Short mmCIF file of C-alpha atoms in Angstrom, two decimals:
data_model
loop_
_atom_site.label_atom_id
_atom_site.label_comp_id
_atom_site.label_asym_id
_atom_site.label_seq_id
_atom_site.Cartn_x
_atom_site.Cartn_y
_atom_site.Cartn_z
CA MET A 30 -0.29 -0.03 0.10
CA ASN A 31 2.85 2.33 0.76
CA GLU A 32 4.68 1.80 -2.38
CA GLY A 33 1.88 2.24 -4.30
CA SER A 34 1.17 5.47 -2.32
CA GLY A 35 4.94 6.91 -3.21
CA GLU A 36 4.51 6.30 -6.65
CA ARG A 37 1.56 7.76 -7.16
CA ARG A 38 2.97 11.12 -4.95
CA GLY A 39 5.58 11.82 -7.36
CA ALA A 40 6.64 10.99 -11.14
CA PRO A 41 9.49 9.39 -12.42
CA ALA A 42 12.34 11.05 -14.07
CA TYR A 43 11.80 10.01 -17.31
CA LEU A 44 8.52 11.51 -17.33
CA LEU A 45 9.57 14.86 -16.82
CA PRO A 46 10.37 15.56 -20.26
CA VAL A 47 7.16 14.56 -21.76
CA LEU A 48 5.16 16.30 -19.11
CA ILE A 49 7.06 19.74 -20.42
CA GLY A 50 6.50 18.74 -23.66
CA SER A 51 2.67 18.37 -23.10
CA LEU A 52 2.66 21.69 -21.39
CA VAL A 53 4.02 23.15 -23.84
CA SER A 54 1.83 21.75 -26.54
CA PHE A 55 -1.11 22.76 -24.60
CA LEU A 56 0.12 26.66 -23.99
CA LEU A 57 0.96 26.94 -27.72
CA GLY A 58 -2.52 25.52 -28.99
CA LEU A 59 -4.40 28.18 -26.68
CA VAL A 60 -1.91 30.71 -28.22
CA LEU A 61 -3.13 29.57 -31.79
CA GLY A 62 -6.59 29.64 -31.01
CA MET A 63 -7.30 32.68 -29.85
CA VAL A 64 -5.30 33.88 -32.82
CA TRP A 65 -7.39 32.30 -35.22
CA SER A 66 -10.64 32.77 -33.44
CA PRO A 67 -11.78 36.08 -35.19
CA LEU A 68 -11.09 34.03 -38.49
CA GLY A 69 -14.19 31.85 -37.33
CA ARG A 70 -11.72 29.04 -36.19
CA SER A 71 -13.14 27.38 -32.85
CA SER A 72 -10.97 28.58 -29.76
CA SER A 73 -12.82 25.81 -27.53
CA GLY A 74 -10.03 23.50 -27.60
CA THR A 75 -6.57 22.11 -28.51
CA THR A 76 -7.39 19.29 -30.04
CA PRO A 77 -7.74 18.26 -33.50
CA PRO A 78 -11.43 18.07 -34.61
CA ALA A 79 -12.71 14.49 -35.93
CA ALA A 80 -13.38 13.70 -39.65
CA GLY A 81 -16.42 15.89 -40.70
CA ALA A 82 -16.42 18.14 -37.73
CA GLU A 83 -15.01 20.94 -39.78
CA ASP A 84 -17.79 21.11 -42.01
CA ALA A 85 -20.60 21.06 -39.25
CA GLN A 86 -18.49 23.90 -37.07
CA ALA A 87 -18.21 25.89 -40.46
CA GLU A 88 -22.23 25.67 -41.14
CA ALA A 89 -22.87 26.79 -37.35
CA ASP A 90 -20.65 29.67 -37.62
CA GLU A 91 -22.18 30.60 -41.42
CA ALA A 92 -26.19 30.60 -39.57
CA THR A 93 -24.36 32.79 -36.50
CA ALA A 94 -22.47 35.37 -38.54
CA PRO A 95 -23.87 38.81 -39.21
CA ALA A 96 -25.31 38.95 -42.27
CA ALA A 97 -23.14 40.33 -45.42
CA GLU A 98 -24.25 43.43 -47.44
CA PRO A 99 -26.94 42.53 -49.96
CA GLU A 100 -25.47 42.91 -53.69
CA PRO A 101 -27.97 44.88 -56.09
CA VAL A 102 -29.84 42.10 -58.15
CA PRO A 103 -32.10 42.73 -60.95
CA GLU A 104 -35.87 43.33 -60.16
CA GLU A 105 -38.14 41.15 -60.46
CA PRO A 106 -41.44 41.58 -62.04
CA VAL A 107 -44.14 42.50 -59.43
CA ALA A 108 -47.04 42.89 -61.70
CA ARG A 109 -51.14 42.73 -61.14
CA ALA A 110 -51.96 39.47 -62.79
CA ALA A 111 -53.48 39.93 -66.64
CA ASP A 112 -57.26 38.62 -66.75
CA ASP A 113 -57.98 38.46 -70.76
CA THR A 114 -61.58 37.58 -69.54
CA ALA A 115 -62.24 40.84 -68.11
CA ASP A 116 -63.94 43.75 -69.48
CA LEU A 117 -62.57 47.37 -70.03
CA VAL A 118 -65.47 49.55 -69.58
CA CYS A 119 -64.71 52.82 -68.82
CA PHE A 120 -61.50 55.53 -68.82
CA ARG A 121 -58.99 54.38 -66.74
CA GLY A 122 -60.79 51.01 -66.15
CA ASN A 123 -63.37 51.18 -63.15
CA PRO A 124 -64.68 54.70 -61.04
CA GLN A 125 -61.67 54.61 -58.93
CA ARG A 126 -59.64 55.41 -62.13
CA ASN A 127 -56.82 52.75 -60.78
CA LEU A 128 -57.26 50.15 -63.34
CA SER A 129 -56.25 51.22 -66.82
CA GLY A 130 -55.36 48.22 -68.15
CA VAL A 131 -56.65 44.42 -67.89
CA GLY A 132 -55.30 42.26 -70.16
CA SER A 133 -52.29 40.39 -71.44
CA VAL A 134 -50.21 42.55 -73.43
CA PRO A 135 -48.49 41.04 -76.31
CA ARG A 136 -44.78 40.11 -76.55
CA HIS A 137 -44.53 39.79 -79.88
CA PRO A 138 -47.02 42.48 -81.61
CA LYS A 139 -49.11 41.81 -85.34
CA LEU A 140 -51.32 44.44 -86.46
CA ILE A 141 -54.43 42.33 -87.09
CA TRP A 142 -56.73 45.24 -88.34
CA ARG A 143 -57.42 48.53 -88.57
CA PHE A 144 -60.59 50.38 -88.95
CA ARG A 145 -60.64 54.17 -90.93
CA THR A 146 -63.28 56.82 -89.22
CA LYS A 147 -65.18 59.35 -91.50
CA THR A 148 -64.07 63.34 -91.57
CA LYS A 149 -66.06 66.02 -90.06
CA HIS A 150 -65.09 69.70 -90.55
CA GLU A 151 -65.43 72.26 -88.30
CA GLY A 152 -68.30 74.50 -88.42
CA PRO A 153 -68.22 78.14 -87.42
CA TYR A 154 -69.75 77.93 -84.17
CA GLU A 155 -67.16 75.34 -83.15
CA GLN A 156 -63.91 77.72 -83.82
CA ARG A 157 -65.08 80.02 -80.86
CA GLY A 158 -62.30 82.51 -82.15
CA ASP A 159 -59.44 80.16 -82.43
CA PRO A 160 -57.39 81.07 -85.67
CA LEU A 161 -55.79 77.82 -85.38
CA LEU A 162 -59.29 76.25 -86.08
CA THR A 163 -61.26 76.85 -89.81
CA SER A 164 -64.03 75.89 -91.93
CA SER A 165 -61.31 72.72 -93.38
CA THR A 166 -59.92 71.63 -89.90
CA PRO A 167 -60.87 67.92 -90.19
CA TRP A 168 -61.78 65.78 -87.15
CA HIS A 169 -61.58 61.93 -87.31
CA GLY A 170 -60.28 58.97 -85.20
CA LEU A 171 -59.74 59.26 -81.64
CA GLY A 172 -58.65 62.15 -79.49
CA TRP A 173 -57.85 63.45 -76.24
CA THR A 174 -58.38 60.88 -73.99
CA GLY A 175 -60.26 58.60 -76.33
CA GLN A 176 -59.50 55.47 -74.75
CA PRO A 177 -62.39 52.50 -76.21
CA CYS A 178 -63.97 50.39 -74.15
CA ILE A 179 -63.94 46.26 -74.47
CA VAL A 180 -66.27 44.64 -73.57
CA ASP A 181 -67.28 40.77 -74.39
CA GLY A 182 -65.47 40.80 -77.49
CA ARG A 183 -66.62 44.34 -78.90
CA VAL A 184 -64.61 47.55 -78.97
CA TYR A 185 -66.66 50.45 -77.97
CA PHE A 186 -65.71 54.01 -78.96
CA GLY A 187 -66.73 57.59 -79.76
CA SER A 188 -64.72 59.36 -82.86
CA THR A 189 -64.25 62.71 -83.42
CA ASP A 190 -65.78 62.16 -86.73
CA SER A 191 -69.47 62.49 -84.61
CA TYR A 192 -70.00 58.93 -84.92
CA VAL A 193 -69.88 56.49 -82.12
CA TYR A 194 -68.53 52.94 -83.50
CA CYS A 195 -68.94 49.10 -81.94
CA LEU A 196 -66.75 46.60 -83.59
CA ASP A 197 -65.93 42.85 -83.30
CA LEU A 198 -62.45 43.31 -81.34
CA ALA A 199 -61.16 39.65 -82.82
CA THR A 200 -61.85 41.20 -86.66
CA GLY A 201 -62.68 45.00 -86.63
CA ARG A 202 -65.70 44.44 -88.57
CA GLU A 203 -68.26 47.06 -87.90
CA ILE A 204 -71.30 46.13 -86.15
CA TRP A 205 -73.32 49.42 -85.99
CA HIS A 206 -72.92 53.17 -85.89
CA TYR A 207 -74.76 56.05 -84.60
CA GLY A 208 -74.31 59.53 -85.48
CA LEU A 209 -74.02 62.55 -83.67
CA HIS A 210 -74.32 66.54 -83.93
CA HIS A 211 -70.61 66.98 -83.46
CA SER A 212 -67.59 65.28 -82.34
CA ILE A 213 -66.64 63.04 -79.27
CA LYS A 214 -63.03 63.93 -78.32
CA GLY A 215 -63.53 62.18 -74.99
CA SER A 216 -64.12 58.22 -73.50
CA ILE A 217 -67.14 56.86 -73.81
CA SER A 218 -68.52 54.22 -71.08
CA VAL A 219 -69.76 50.79 -71.34
CA ILE A 220 -71.80 49.87 -68.01
CA ASP A 221 -74.50 47.34 -67.02
CA GLY A 222 -75.46 47.16 -70.62
CA ALA A 223 -75.51 50.68 -71.25
CA ILE A 224 -73.14 53.20 -72.95
CA PHE A 225 -73.16 56.54 -71.58
CA HIS A 226 -70.80 59.85 -72.59
CA GLY A 227 -70.96 63.36 -73.29
CA GLY A 228 -69.40 65.46 -76.33
CA ARG A 229 -69.08 68.58 -78.26
CA ASP A 230 -73.01 69.17 -78.72
CA ASN A 231 -73.52 70.07 -75.13
CA LYS A 232 -75.62 66.36 -74.29
CA VAL A 233 -74.82 63.82 -72.29
CA ARG A 234 -76.70 60.26 -73.65
CA ARG A 235 -77.37 56.88 -72.61
CA TYR A 236 -77.70 54.03 -75.41
CA ASP A 237 -78.31 50.40 -75.68
CA LEU A 238 -76.06 48.25 -77.35
CA ASP A 239 -77.50 48.02 -80.28
CA GLY A 240 -77.04 51.74 -80.66
CA ARG A 241 -80.13 53.02 -79.89
CA MET A 242 -81.08 56.00 -77.96
CA VAL A 243 -82.17 55.59 -74.17
CA TRP A 244 -82.48 59.26 -73.10
CA GLU A 245 -80.30 62.55 -73.92
CA THR A 246 -79.57 65.79 -71.84
CA ARG A 247 -78.47 69.39 -72.87
CA ILE A 248 -76.51 70.83 -70.57
CA GLY A 249 -74.93 73.99 -70.83
CA GLN A 250 -71.86 73.10 -72.64
CA ASP A 251 -70.11 70.29 -74.25
CA THR A 252 -68.25 67.57 -72.32
CA ASP A 253 -64.93 65.59 -72.88
CA SER A 254 -65.21 64.21 -69.17
CA ASN A 255 -65.96 60.36 -69.16
CA PRO A 256 -68.96 59.43 -67.06
CA ILE A 257 -68.82 56.52 -64.55
CA VAL A 258 -72.00 55.22 -62.55
CA ALA A 259 -71.34 54.60 -58.78
CA ASP A 260 -74.09 54.97 -55.87
CA GLY A 261 -76.70 54.62 -58.49
CA LYS A 262 -75.50 57.82 -59.99
CA LEU A 263 -74.03 58.83 -63.87
CA LEU A 264 -71.43 61.17 -62.73
CA ILE A 265 -69.66 63.49 -65.31
CA GLY A 266 -68.10 66.68 -65.31
CA GLY A 267 -69.14 69.55 -67.80
CA GLU A 268 -67.17 72.58 -69.45
CA ASP A 269 -70.12 74.84 -68.34
CA ASN A 270 -68.14 75.02 -64.63
CA THR A 271 -70.78 72.22 -63.51
CA VAL A 272 -70.32 68.62 -61.82
CA TYR A 273 -73.60 66.51 -62.33
CA ALA A 274 -74.95 63.61 -60.96
CA PHE A 275 -78.05 62.04 -63.29
CA ASP A 276 -80.28 59.39 -62.76
CA PRO A 277 -78.62 56.60 -65.19
CA ASP A 278 -82.46 55.20 -66.05
CA TYR A 279 -83.80 58.55 -66.61
CA GLY A 280 -81.34 61.33 -67.46
CA SER A 281 -82.62 63.39 -64.53
CA VAL A 282 -80.37 65.34 -62.33
CA ILE A 283 -80.37 64.45 -59.23
CA TRP A 284 -77.54 67.03 -58.05
CA SER A 285 -75.58 69.43 -59.04
CA TYR A 286 -72.44 71.25 -58.14
CA GLY A 287 -70.82 74.51 -59.33
CA PRO A 288 -69.69 76.79 -60.32
CA THR A 289 -66.49 75.37 -60.45
CA ASN A 290 -63.24 77.23 -61.14
CA GLY A 291 -63.51 77.05 -64.45
CA SER A 292 -64.48 73.97 -67.24
CA CYS A 293 -64.19 70.29 -65.99
CA GLU A 294 -63.05 68.44 -68.65
CA SER A 295 -61.17 66.21 -65.99
CA SER A 296 -63.27 63.00 -65.34
CA PRO A 297 -64.67 61.99 -61.99
CA CYS A 298 -62.94 59.86 -59.63
CA TYR A 299 -65.37 57.90 -57.04
CA ALA A 300 -63.88 56.12 -53.88
CA GLU A 301 -64.91 56.31 -50.17
CA ASP A 302 -68.54 57.87 -50.88
CA THR A 303 -66.87 61.15 -52.31
CA VAL A 304 -66.20 62.12 -55.70
CA THR A 305 -63.19 63.88 -56.80
CA ILE A 306 -62.41 65.95 -60.05
CA GLY A 307 -60.11 68.51 -61.62
CA SER A 308 -61.12 71.84 -62.80
CA SER A 309 -59.44 74.24 -65.67
CA GLY A 310 -58.79 77.17 -63.13
CA GLY A 311 -56.48 75.42 -61.08
CA SER A 312 -58.94 73.59 -58.21
CA LEU A 313 -59.41 70.02 -57.19
CA TYR A 314 -62.94 69.42 -55.42
CA CYS A 315 -63.67 66.41 -53.33
CA LEU A 316 -67.68 66.23 -53.26
CA ASN A 317 -70.11 64.53 -51.27
CA ALA A 318 -71.46 61.47 -53.37
CA LYS A 319 -74.88 61.29 -51.83
CA THR A 320 -75.78 65.18 -51.45
CA GLY A 321 -73.22 66.74 -53.86
CA ASP A 322 -71.89 68.65 -51.06
CA LEU A 323 -68.39 70.16 -50.86
CA ILE A 324 -66.11 68.17 -48.91
CA TRP A 325 -62.73 69.85 -49.69
CA GLU A 326 -61.13 71.97 -52.19
CA TYR A 327 -57.70 72.02 -53.26
CA ALA A 328 -56.07 74.65 -55.09
CA THR A 329 -53.47 73.13 -57.73
CA GLY A 330 -52.56 76.20 -58.94
CA GLY A 331 -52.75 74.89 -62.89
CA ASP A 332 -55.08 73.26 -65.96
CA GLY A 333 -56.95 70.08 -64.02
CA ASP A 334 -57.82 68.56 -66.84
CA PRO A 335 -55.87 64.86 -66.07
CA THR A 336 -58.35 62.71 -64.08
CA PRO A 337 -57.81 62.27 -60.34
CA VAL A 338 -56.57 58.56 -59.49
CA TYR A 339 -57.29 57.11 -56.02
CA SER A 340 -55.43 54.52 -54.23
CA GLU A 341 -54.90 53.24 -51.03
CA GLY A 342 -56.63 56.13 -49.18
CA ARG A 343 -54.93 58.69 -51.40
CA ILE A 344 -55.43 61.01 -54.43
CA TYR A 345 -53.02 61.27 -57.32
CA HIS A 346 -53.68 64.23 -59.74
CA ALA A 347 -51.77 66.15 -62.22
CA ALA A 348 -52.02 69.48 -63.84
CA GLU A 349 -50.58 71.90 -66.33
CA MET A 350 -49.28 74.74 -64.77
CA GLY A 351 -49.09 77.48 -67.31
CA GLY A 352 -46.08 80.27 -68.34
CA GLY A 353 -43.83 79.78 -71.41
CA ARG A 354 -42.90 76.24 -71.03
CA GLU A 355 -45.82 74.79 -69.49
CA ARG A 356 -44.58 73.69 -66.06
CA GLY A 357 -46.21 70.93 -64.75
CA LYS A 358 -46.84 69.36 -61.12
CA VAL A 359 -48.08 65.77 -59.76
CA HIS A 360 -50.02 66.46 -56.46
CA CYS A 361 -50.75 63.74 -53.53
CA LEU A 362 -53.11 64.22 -51.44
CA ASP A 363 -55.03 62.73 -48.54
CA LEU A 364 -58.75 61.57 -49.57
CA GLY A 365 -60.28 61.90 -46.00
CA THR A 366 -58.77 65.90 -45.25
CA GLY A 367 -57.80 66.95 -48.66
CA GLU A 368 -54.13 67.60 -47.22
CA LEU A 369 -51.33 67.72 -49.26
CA VAL A 370 -49.21 64.23 -48.71
CA TRP A 371 -46.24 65.74 -51.39
CA SER A 372 -46.16 67.39 -54.55
CA ARG A 373 -43.78 67.24 -57.30
CA ASP A 374 -42.79 69.64 -60.20
CA MET A 375 -41.85 68.48 -63.44
CA PRO A 376 -40.41 70.26 -66.69
CA ARG A 377 -43.15 70.72 -68.37
CA GLY A 378 -47.06 70.80 -68.61
CA ILE A 379 -48.94 67.37 -67.87
CA TRP A 380 -52.46 66.71 -69.75
CA ALA A 381 -51.85 62.71 -69.25
CA THR A 382 -53.59 61.25 -66.14
CA PRO A 383 -51.23 59.04 -63.95
CA ALA A 384 -51.03 55.32 -63.82
CA VAL A 385 -50.87 54.25 -60.07
CA SER A 386 -49.32 50.68 -59.50
CA PRO A 387 -49.73 49.97 -55.54
CA GLU A 388 -48.22 46.69 -55.79
CA ARG A 389 -45.05 48.42 -56.40
CA GLY A 390 -45.41 51.74 -54.87
CA ARG A 391 -45.09 53.80 -58.04
CA VAL A 392 -46.66 56.41 -60.20
CA TYR A 393 -46.05 56.67 -63.98
CA ILE A 394 -46.69 60.15 -65.77
CA GLY A 395 -46.00 61.22 -69.28
CA CYS A 396 -44.84 65.14 -69.69
CA ASN A 397 -45.03 67.22 -72.36
CA ASP A 398 -41.49 67.10 -72.41
CA GLY A 399 -41.36 63.56 -74.47
CA THR A 400 -40.49 61.87 -71.22
CA LEU A 401 -42.11 58.91 -68.81
CA TYR A 402 -41.56 59.30 -65.61
CA CYS A 403 -41.90 56.94 -62.67
CA LEU A 404 -42.52 58.41 -59.61
CA ASP A 405 -42.64 56.72 -55.61
CA THR A 406 -45.54 57.27 -54.06
CA SER A 407 -44.71 57.67 -51.13
CA ASP A 408 -42.49 60.64 -51.71
CA GLY A 409 -42.78 61.66 -55.52
CA SER A 410 -39.14 60.75 -55.81
CA THR A 411 -38.29 60.03 -59.56
CA LEU A 412 -37.34 56.17 -59.60
CA TRP A 413 -36.69 56.26 -63.65
CA GLU A 414 -37.33 58.49 -66.59
CA ARG A 415 -37.18 57.25 -70.16
CA GLU A 416 -37.21 60.17 -72.73
CA LEU A 417 -39.14 58.58 -75.50
CA THR A 418 -38.88 60.57 -78.85
CA GLY A 419 -39.31 64.14 -77.60
CA ALA A 420 -42.79 64.75 -78.69
CA ARG A 421 -45.58 65.53 -76.12
CA ILE A 422 -47.32 62.62 -74.41
CA TRP A 423 -50.98 63.78 -73.85
CA SER A 424 -51.89 59.73 -73.96
CA SER A 425 -52.27 58.80 -70.65
CA PRO A 426 -50.29 55.07 -69.57
CA VAL A 427 -51.41 52.40 -69.60
CA VAL A 428 -50.10 49.12 -66.72
CA SER A 429 -50.98 46.06 -67.76
CA ASP A 430 -49.54 42.36 -67.47
CA GLY A 431 -45.75 43.81 -66.35
CA ALA A 432 -45.58 46.15 -69.21
CA ILE A 433 -46.53 49.68 -69.85
CA LEU A 434 -48.29 51.40 -72.95
CA VAL A 435 -48.12 55.31 -73.89
CA GLY A 436 -48.69 57.13 -76.95
CA VAL A 437 -46.90 59.74 -78.13
CA ARG A 438 -48.19 62.95 -80.37
CA ASP A 439 -45.66 61.46 -82.96
CA GLY A 440 -48.03 58.82 -83.65
CA THR A 441 -45.51 56.09 -81.95
CA LEU A 442 -47.15 53.72 -79.11
CA TRP A 443 -44.37 52.32 -76.85
CA CYS A 444 -44.27 49.47 -74.95
CA LEU A 445 -41.81 49.53 -72.10
CA ASP A 446 -40.82 47.12 -69.43
CA GLU A 447 -42.36 48.17 -66.34
CA SER A 448 -39.42 47.37 -64.04
CA MET A 449 -37.30 49.78 -65.44
CA GLY A 450 -39.19 51.36 -68.68
CA GLU A 451 -36.67 49.53 -70.72
CA PRO A 452 -38.13 49.43 -74.15
CA ILE A 453 -39.62 45.99 -75.37
CA TRP A 454 -41.47 47.35 -78.76
CA VAL A 455 -42.43 50.69 -80.73
CA PHE A 456 -45.61 50.89 -83.09
CA ASP A 457 -45.50 53.95 -85.83
CA GLU A 458 -48.31 55.05 -87.33
CA GLY A 459 -46.46 58.05 -88.27
CA TYR A 460 -49.07 60.49 -87.06
CA ASP A 461 -50.53 61.63 -83.77
CA ILE A 462 -51.60 59.26 -80.73
CA ASP A 463 -53.03 61.50 -78.25
CA ALA A 464 -56.08 58.84 -77.11
CA THR A 465 -55.07 55.98 -74.05
CA PRO A 466 -54.92 52.41 -75.14
CA ALA A 467 -56.92 49.94 -74.19
CA VAL A 468 -55.51 46.58 -73.17
CA ALA A 469 -58.09 43.91 -72.72
CA GLN A 470 -59.33 40.49 -74.13
CA GLY A 471 -55.55 40.01 -75.57
CA MET A 472 -56.00 42.85 -77.54
CA ILE A 473 -54.61 46.06 -77.75
CA VAL A 474 -56.59 48.61 -79.36
CA VAL A 475 -55.69 52.43 -79.82
CA GLY A 476 -56.82 55.41 -82.09
CA SER A 477 -54.58 58.08 -83.62
CA GLN A 478 -55.77 61.22 -85.21
CA ASN A 479 -55.32 60.46 -88.51
CA GLY A 480 -58.40 58.73 -88.55
CA TRP A 481 -57.52 55.25 -88.12
CA VAL A 482 -57.96 52.89 -84.95
CA TYR A 483 -55.97 49.58 -84.83
CA GLY A 484 -56.22 46.45 -83.31
CA ILE A 485 -52.68 44.59 -82.06
CA ALA A 486 -52.71 41.19 -80.71
CA ASP A 487 -49.66 38.78 -80.13
CA ASP A 488 -48.72 36.78 -83.06
CA PRO A 489 -48.21 32.84 -81.93
CA SER A 490 -46.02 32.41 -84.65
CA GLN A 491 -43.30 34.84 -82.94
CA ALA A 492 -42.66 35.96 -86.82
CA ARG A 493 -40.39 38.86 -87.23
CA LEU A 494 -42.02 42.23 -87.02
CA ASN A 495 -43.31 43.96 -89.46
CA PRO A 496 -40.86 47.06 -90.10
CA HIS A 497 -43.61 49.29 -91.98
CA TRP A 498 -45.38 49.35 -88.20
CA PHE A 499 -43.06 47.72 -85.31
CA ARG A 500 -39.81 48.28 -84.47
CA ALA A 501 -37.99 46.38 -81.54
CA GLY A 502 -36.62 47.99 -78.56
CA PRO A 503 -35.87 52.17 -79.06
CA ASP A 504 -34.30 51.54 -82.74
CA TYR A 505 -35.16 54.20 -85.70
CA ASP A 506 -34.64 52.53 -88.34
CA LEU A 507 -36.36 53.78 -91.69
CA ARG A 508 -39.68 51.78 -92.80
CA THR A 509 -38.55 48.70 -95.33
CA ASP A 510 -42.48 47.57 -96.14
CA LEU A 511 -44.62 50.21 -97.19
CA ASN A 512 -47.38 47.71 -98.09
CA PRO A 513 -48.94 46.52 -94.76
CA VAL A 514 -49.51 43.30 -96.04
CA GLY A 515 -52.04 40.57 -94.17
CA VAL A 516 -53.68 43.59 -92.28
CA ARG A 517 -57.54 43.49 -92.68
CA THR A 518 -58.37 46.99 -93.50
CA ILE A 519 -62.30 48.49 -92.85
CA GLU A 520 -63.79 51.53 -94.13
CA SER A 521 -66.66 53.28 -91.97
CA SER A 522 -69.83 52.51 -93.41
CA ALA A 523 -71.27 55.51 -91.71
CA PRO A 524 -72.56 58.53 -94.12
CA GLU A 525 -70.45 61.57 -94.36
CA PRO A 526 -71.08 64.00 -91.19
CA GLN A 527 -72.88 66.98 -92.30
CA ALA A 528 -72.69 69.92 -90.58
CA HIS A 529 -75.43 70.96 -88.06
CA ARG A 530 -76.74 74.77 -87.81
CA ASP A 531 -76.28 74.17 -84.00
CA THR A 532 -74.00 71.76 -83.13
CA HIS A 533 -73.44 72.57 -79.31
CA ALA A 534 -77.12 72.70 -78.61
CA GLY A 535 -80.36 70.98 -80.11
CA TYR A 536 -82.47 74.23 -80.66
CA ARG A 537 -85.64 72.36 -79.69
CA GLU A 538 -84.69 70.87 -76.42
CA SER A 539 -84.91 72.36 -72.75
CA TYR A 540 -81.74 72.57 -70.67
CA LEU A 541 -81.63 69.76 -68.39
CA GLU A 542 -84.81 68.41 -69.56
CA PRO A 543 -84.08 64.67 -70.69
CA VAL A 544 -85.41 63.67 -74.31
CA TYR A 545 -86.39 60.06 -74.57
CA GLY A 546 -85.73 57.96 -77.55
CA PRO A 547 -86.71 54.09 -78.96
CA ALA A 548 -84.68 52.49 -76.73
CA TYR A 549 -86.24 54.04 -73.50
CA THR A 550 -88.24 52.02 -71.04
CA ARG A 551 -89.95 53.35 -68.32
CA MET A 552 -88.67 51.24 -65.20
CA ARG A 553 -89.90 53.23 -62.32
CA PRO A 554 -90.43 56.64 -61.60
CA PRO A 555 -87.52 58.76 -61.95
CA ARG A 556 -85.79 60.47 -58.84
#
């Protein structure tokens, strides 16, 4: 027992170098571990890890390490899903004016058909003292705002030639037309089986889908405003400085608000039981939709012909501020209070209505400096801008299927990627596209002031673009094909428009008294 105890109390002499070596190894490993630990190595021990332990430790360290700075990557499209079964029933798609397009946008476009309207010349009354307008000034095709409706495979539009047309969407075949006293510059609406519109002859109208008159009511001046039906009322602005709410069934006035600060060529925006509309004198009005009472008025400081757009509790509106270079401005207001959220000065005037993409947090707007701007909805700052041809942009941009479509006053229609505004293709008809394109049910329909309306679809064969009409991207190559082979061409069957002795008023009709037509049916007592 004592011998064994003596051996445990002291180490033999030959073991001393071994013990010293082990101590040195331990201290050296400890020091090296402390040095290596900032590089992601383990400092918890000196024993080499077992096979596979280094990989496991590296994964654990990677999971707990601080995140590295992200590298910029191309933005993935966040597009509102295209629905090729949906209808486009009014200017900007709905009463909130925030559904500019509903269908897929062709990436391999092909011109399928073109339809030529008639031509109407100015009458002496329409000149209004404007030296640029003469008795030989032609009106044909589609003007500002001129967005066609696409409903159940048919195209409906009013033309500056004084006719309203109904065409077959797939072929461009004319189904019917009806004539008026003078031009329709604005957009018509096709809502719940009825056609509603104003025009330059001082009347607001309802027709049925066979082109038969239901009623028409004379107001104090013409209207470019696009009507909508909301809260059981037909809402429209007049150039007689008045906002109207009509009974949509009978054409009688439910309420009116005025006089406004200038004419209301803007179209009404309905949201949250309110009606918002701009005026040419520089005011933006918010009215109670039930009574027409004023809720608030905001001074934009410029001509507010563009239409207000509602999105997520806010109103977006543009104006032309006047001056030698037509300065422009975009306003974002709180709908509930009328208080300014932000405003953005633009280099030139704005006649186009903005398009809002809440999914991306963006506002798209065309400007008279020839540039399409993409603004941040939070503060109005520029996310990107794309100069097109330098010609003015009166056409309102349409956003659908991850693409933007916008017309230019030199006759080009641009298709741009919504992400960064990169051109996808350009349609060039060579004249003037003030009208807003319609995108629905797999087709693009757009009108020009040269008298033509065009139907564009996707080419399933993805053949080479017809160089007479299309260019890929922003290249400006001269046309090489002057014969539009394969394009169905249709001429209007309407009679040649005739001058009316008083195109601004039906001289036998009383002010604000509806006149009923052959399609009128008494369904209930008028309000």
